[in-house]
Amino acid sequence: MAATIVPLLTLAVIAFVLIVAIAPSRKATAPEALSEGEKNVRAYGLILRDKLDRALFGPVLAEQVWRKLMRCPIGEGLIHEFHRDFCGHGLIRTEAGVKLCDILDGWHPGEAIAEWTSQEAFIAFFAEQSDYSCSGWDETSPVFATQDEWHRNNQRLTRKKLQRFLDGSPPA
């Protein structure tokens, strides 16, 4: 009897594995499969995206930010949020220049997303940025672009944050 049951059980397991592997995934990824709440969050994200300023920061603002960063101690710089967990993007002075990085727990700079070792390179880059490009929505921006909805426009650099840094104003 065992000689009959073991092959049948083996066949059943193989059939089950094949069905699971071949059957289409039931995971909801299509927009129509989203809950009403998720649809509302996505719709509001698009409204916020469309309100982002697309005016370029320009060379004057970029140079002012570079000069102030160069007066910061190494390892410090523009950190605009001070709280637990992810605090957005920051600009941190390094021994070689400036790095753009994620800030964690209000103080800890992460790995460099991008780095600039000269004033000219920093100004050339940031003069061509805007609130929109820094938000992660601009797919033509290789440094800031992201498909991750959670990171888009989440505590990113903006003209207002750069200006507050220059003015010495505390984070809002």
mmCIF file of C-alpha atoms in Angstrom, residues 24-30 33:
data_model
loop_
_atom_site.group_PDB
_atom_site.id
_atom_site.type_symbol
_atom_site.label_atom_id
_atom_site.label_comp_id
_atom_site.label_asym_id
_atom_site.label_seq_id
_atom_site.Cartn_x
_atom_site.Cartn_y
_atom_site.Cartn_z
ATOM 1 C CA PRO A 24 -0.864 34.380 -12.090
ATOM 2 C CA SER A 25 0.031 36.302 -8.975
ATOM 3 C CA ARG A 26 -2.930 37.474 -6.954
ATOM 4 C CA LYS A 27 -0.977 40.414 -5.521
ATOM 5 C CA ALA A 28 -2.843 43.688 -6.166
ATOM 6 C CA THR A 29 -0.649 46.026 -8.176
ATOM 7 C CA ALA A 30 -3.046 47.459 -10.716
ATOM 8 C CA ALA A 33 -7.046 46.872 -7.240
#
